[in-house]
């Protein structure tokens, strides 16, 4: 199965707080209440940006990083 496209991620999470070009790819950062979600996109064979990696980190120093699933759930809730 194909990884999610940029359009699918925008529908799920809304616009990122930070968008940065990284060579041929794009890094998207979503700043949430309890975590930051970093999504790394790369172009597929049709030159469409697709999710390549996802990382969750704590928003505050000293806090444990939430799981990727917890952070993604929080990101999807901010759309509602």
N, CA and C of each residue as an Amber inpcrd file, in Angstrom:
protein
   240
   0.8490000  -1.1970000   0.0000000   0.0000000   0.0000000   0.0000000
   0.8800000   1.2410000   0.0000000   0.4080000   2.2420000  -0.6730000
   1.1440000   3.5010000  -0.7260000   1.0670000   4.2110000   0.6170000
   2.1370000   4.9170000   0.9310000   2.1400000   5.7630000   2.1220000
   1.2050000   6.9410000   1.8790000   0.7350000   7.5740000   2.9500000
  -0.1700000   8.7250000   2.7760000   0.4790000   9.8410000   1.9600000
  -0.3340000  10.4910000   1.1350000   0.1500000  11.6170000   0.3320000
   0.0780000  12.8940000   1.1580000   0.7090000  13.9400000   0.6530000
   0.6580000  15.2340000   1.3300000  -0.7940000  15.7090000   1.4510000
  -1.5820000  15.5460000   0.4080000  -2.9870000  15.9730000   0.4490000
  -3.7530000  15.2160000   1.5340000  -3.4910000  13.9180000   1.6610000
  -4.1670000  13.1190000   2.6910000  -3.7650000  13.5810000   4.0940000
  -2.4840000  13.9050000   4.2770000  -2.0310000  14.3860000   5.5800000
  -2.6230000  15.7500000   5.9010000  -2.7280000  16.6320000   4.8940000
  -3.3390000  17.9460000   5.1110000  -4.8030000  17.7950000   5.5290000
  -5.5150000  16.8510000   4.9010000  -6.9140000  16.6060000   5.2780000
  -7.0090000  16.0630000   6.7080000  -6.0740000  15.1990000   7.0810000
  -6.1160000  14.5670000   8.4050000  -5.6740000  15.5170000   9.5160000
  -4.6280000  16.3060000   9.2710000  -3.9970000  17.0860000  10.3350000
  -4.0920000  18.5990000  10.1390000  -4.5130000  19.0620000   8.9730000
  -4.4940000  20.4990000   8.7030000  -3.1030000  20.9500000   8.2730000
  -2.9290000  22.2470000   8.1990000  -1.6420000  22.7950000   7.7680000
  -0.5970000  22.6100000   8.8740000   0.6420000  22.2980000   8.4980000
   1.6900000  22.1510000   9.5140000   2.0600000  23.5140000  10.1020000
   2.6270000  23.5000000  11.3000000   3.1150000  24.7350000  11.9130000
   4.4220000  25.1790000  11.2650000   5.2290000  24.2220000  10.8450000
   6.4960000  24.5150000  10.1620000   6.5950000  23.5920000   8.9570000
   6.9620000  24.1550000   7.8160000   7.2200000  23.3590000   6.6070000
   8.5890000  23.7600000   6.0880000   9.4660000  22.7660000   5.9240000
  10.8350000  23.0540000   5.5110000  11.2570000  22.0880000   4.4140000
  11.7700000  22.6260000   3.3260000  12.3160000  21.7860000   2.2470000
  13.6250000  21.1790000   2.7070000  13.7930000  19.8930000   2.4520000
  15.0100000  19.1670000   2.8290000  15.4940000  18.4230000   1.5980000
  16.3440000  19.0380000   0.7990000  16.7950000  18.3930000  -0.4340000
  15.6050000  18.1570000  -1.3440000  15.3630000  16.8930000  -1.7080000
  14.2280000  16.5500000  -2.5780000  12.9550000  16.2990000  -1.7890000
  13.0300000  16.3950000  -0.4700000  11.8680000  16.1100000   0.3690000
  11.3780000  17.3320000   1.1160000  10.4270000  17.0890000   2.0080000
   9.8330000  18.1490000   2.8200000   9.6800000  17.6230000   4.2430000
   9.9930000  18.4800000   5.2200000   9.7760000  18.1550000   6.6330000
   8.6070000  18.9950000   7.1320000   7.6020000  18.3460000   7.7220000
   6.4230000  19.0240000   8.2580000   6.4050000  18.8340000   9.7690000
   6.2280000  19.9150000  10.5130000   6.1570000  19.8400000  11.9690000
   4.8200000  20.3730000  12.4380000   4.1650000  19.5990000  13.2860000
   2.9050000  19.9780000  13.9090000   3.1790000  20.1340000  15.4040000
   2.9710000  21.3320000  15.9410000   3.1540000  21.5780000  17.3730000
   1.8120000  21.3990000  18.0590000   1.7480000  20.4230000  18.9450000
   0.5070000  20.0870000  19.6270000   0.6560000  20.3610000  21.1160000
  -0.4090000  20.1370000  21.8660000  -0.3650000  20.4290000  23.3040000
   0.6980000  19.6090000  24.0250000   0.7220000  18.3040000  23.7930000
   1.6280000  17.4420000  24.5600000   2.7970000  16.9010000  23.7430000
   2.8120000  17.1550000  22.4510000   3.8890000  16.5920000  21.6380000
   4.1130000  17.4300000  20.3810000   5.2110000  17.1420000  19.7250000
   5.4760000  17.6820000  18.3940000   5.5700000  16.4840000  17.4550000
   4.9170000  16.5970000  16.3120000   4.9030000  15.5150000  15.3230000
   5.6890000  15.9700000  14.1110000   6.7480000  15.2450000  13.7820000
   7.5880000  15.5420000  12.6220000   7.3220000  14.4910000  11.5520000
   6.8920000  14.9390000  10.3820000   6.6350000  14.0450000   9.2490000
   7.6080000  14.3790000   8.1350000   8.3240000  13.3790000   7.6540000
   9.2750000  13.5500000   6.5550000   8.6670000  12.9700000   5.2920000
   8.5950000  13.8160000   4.2600000   7.9790000  13.4350000   2.9880000
   9.0510000  13.3010000   1.9080000   8.8840000  12.3220000   1.0270000
   9.7450000  12.1930000  -0.1400000   8.8720000  11.9470000  -1.3680000
   9.3980000  12.2640000  -2.5320000   8.6480000  12.0950000  -3.7740000
   8.6230000  10.6260000  -4.1740000   7.4500000  10.1660000  -4.6290000
   7.3340000   8.7910000  -5.1150000   7.6510000   8.7450000  -6.6120000
   7.4270000   7.6150000  -7.2360000   7.7490000   7.4390000  -8.6610000
   6.9570000   8.4010000  -9.5450000   5.7970000   8.8520000  -9.0640000
   4.9810000   9.8080000  -9.8360000   5.2560000  11.2440000  -9.4130000
   6.3160000  11.4310000  -8.6050000   6.7300000  12.7410000  -8.1030000
   5.6850000  13.3660000  -7.1770000   4.9070000  12.5330000  -6.4870000
   3.9660000  13.0110000  -5.4840000   4.6060000  12.8240000  -4.1180000
   4.4970000  13.8430000  -3.2780000   5.0770000  13.7560000  -1.9410000
   4.2860000  12.7570000  -1.0980000   5.0120000  11.8180000  -0.4970000
   4.3960000  10.7910000   0.3470000   5.1820000  10.6760000   1.6420000
   4.4890000  10.2360000   2.6970000   5.1140000  10.0840000   4.0090000
   6.2100000   9.0200000   3.9580000   7.4010000   9.3910000   4.4280000
   8.5170000   8.4510000   4.4830000   8.8550000   8.0650000   5.9200000
   8.7770000   9.0420000   6.8440000   9.0820000   8.7940000   8.2500000
   8.2000000   9.6660000   9.1180000   7.9360000   9.2100000  10.3330000
   7.1840000   9.9980000  11.3070000   7.8500000   9.8410000  12.6700000
   7.9570000  10.9610000  13.3910000   8.6050000  10.9610000  14.7030000
   7.7980000  11.8240000  15.6610000   7.6160000  11.3490000  16.8880000
   6.9450000  12.1210000  17.9380000   7.9670000  12.4960000  18.9900000
   7.8430000  13.7080000  19.5210000   8.7170000  14.1330000  20.6110000
   7.9010000  14.9210000  21.6240000   8.4230000  15.0020000  22.8600000
   7.7550000  15.7700000  23.9140000   7.8770000  17.2580000  23.5980000
   6.8870000  18.0410000  23.9850000   6.9250000  19.4980000  23.7780000
   7.7670000  20.1940000  24.8370000   7.9000000  19.6060000  26.0310000
   8.6180000  20.2610000  27.1120000   9.7830000  19.3940000  27.5890000
  10.8830000  20.0630000  27.9030000  12.0760000  19.3630000  28.3770000
  11.7540000  18.5690000  29.6330000  12.2990000  17.3840000  29.7250000
  12.1110000  16.5610000  30.8990000  10.8840000  15.6670000  30.8520000
  10.0010000  15.9010000  29.8870000   8.8160000  15.0410000  29.7530000
   9.1400000  13.8700000  28.8380000   8.4850000  12.7570000  29.0970000
   8.6630000  11.5830000  28.2410000   7.9610000  11.8270000  26.9100000
   8.5750000  11.3880000  25.8520000   7.9520000  11.5140000  24.5370000
   6.7580000  10.5720000  24.4530000   5.6290000  11.0570000  23.9320000
   4.4780000  10.1720000  23.7610000   4.7430000   9.2030000  22.6060000
   3.9440000   8.1790000  22.5300000   4.0790000   7.2630000  21.3940000
   3.6550000   7.9910000  20.1170000   4.0970000   7.4810000  19.0090000
   3.7080000   8.0450000  17.7180000   2.1880000   7.9970000  17.5660000
   1.5630000   6.8910000  18.0000000   0.1050000   6.7630000  17.8930000
  -0.6010000   7.8310000  18.7290000  -0.1030000   8.0910000  19.9520000
  -0.7110000   9.1190000  20.8070000  -0.5990000  10.4990000  20.1670000
   0.5700000  10.8110000  19.6340000   0.8040000  12.1250000  19.0460000
  -0.0370000  12.2980000  17.7690000  -0.1100000  11.2610000  16.9460000
  -0.9140000  11.3320000  15.7160000  -2.3920000  11.5020000  16.0550000
  -2.8580000  10.8370000  17.1170000  -4.2520000  10.9850000  17.5290000
  -4.5290000  12.4260000  17.9630000  -3.5750000  13.0130000  18.6950000
  -3.7430000  14.4050000  19.1180000  -3.7450000  15.3300000  17.9000000
  -2.8940000  15.0490000  16.9270000  -2.8450000  15.8690000  15.7150000
  -4.1650000  15.7980000  14.9480000  -4.7370000  14.6140000  14.8550000
  -5.9870000  14.4800000  14.1090000  -7.1540000  15.1440000  14.8420000
  -7.0860000  15.2170000  16.1710000  -8.1450000  15.8560000  16.9550000
  -8.1580000  17.3700000  16.7640000  -7.0430000  17.9740000  16.4280000
  -7.0360000  19.4270000  16.2880000  -7.7890000  19.8870000  15.0450000
  -8.0900000  18.9440000  14.1510000  -8.8690000  19.2760000  12.9480000
 -10.3390000  19.4580000  13.2760000 -10.8210000  18.8220000  14.3550000
 -12.2570000  18.8490000  14.6530000 -12.6740000  20.1050000  15.4010000
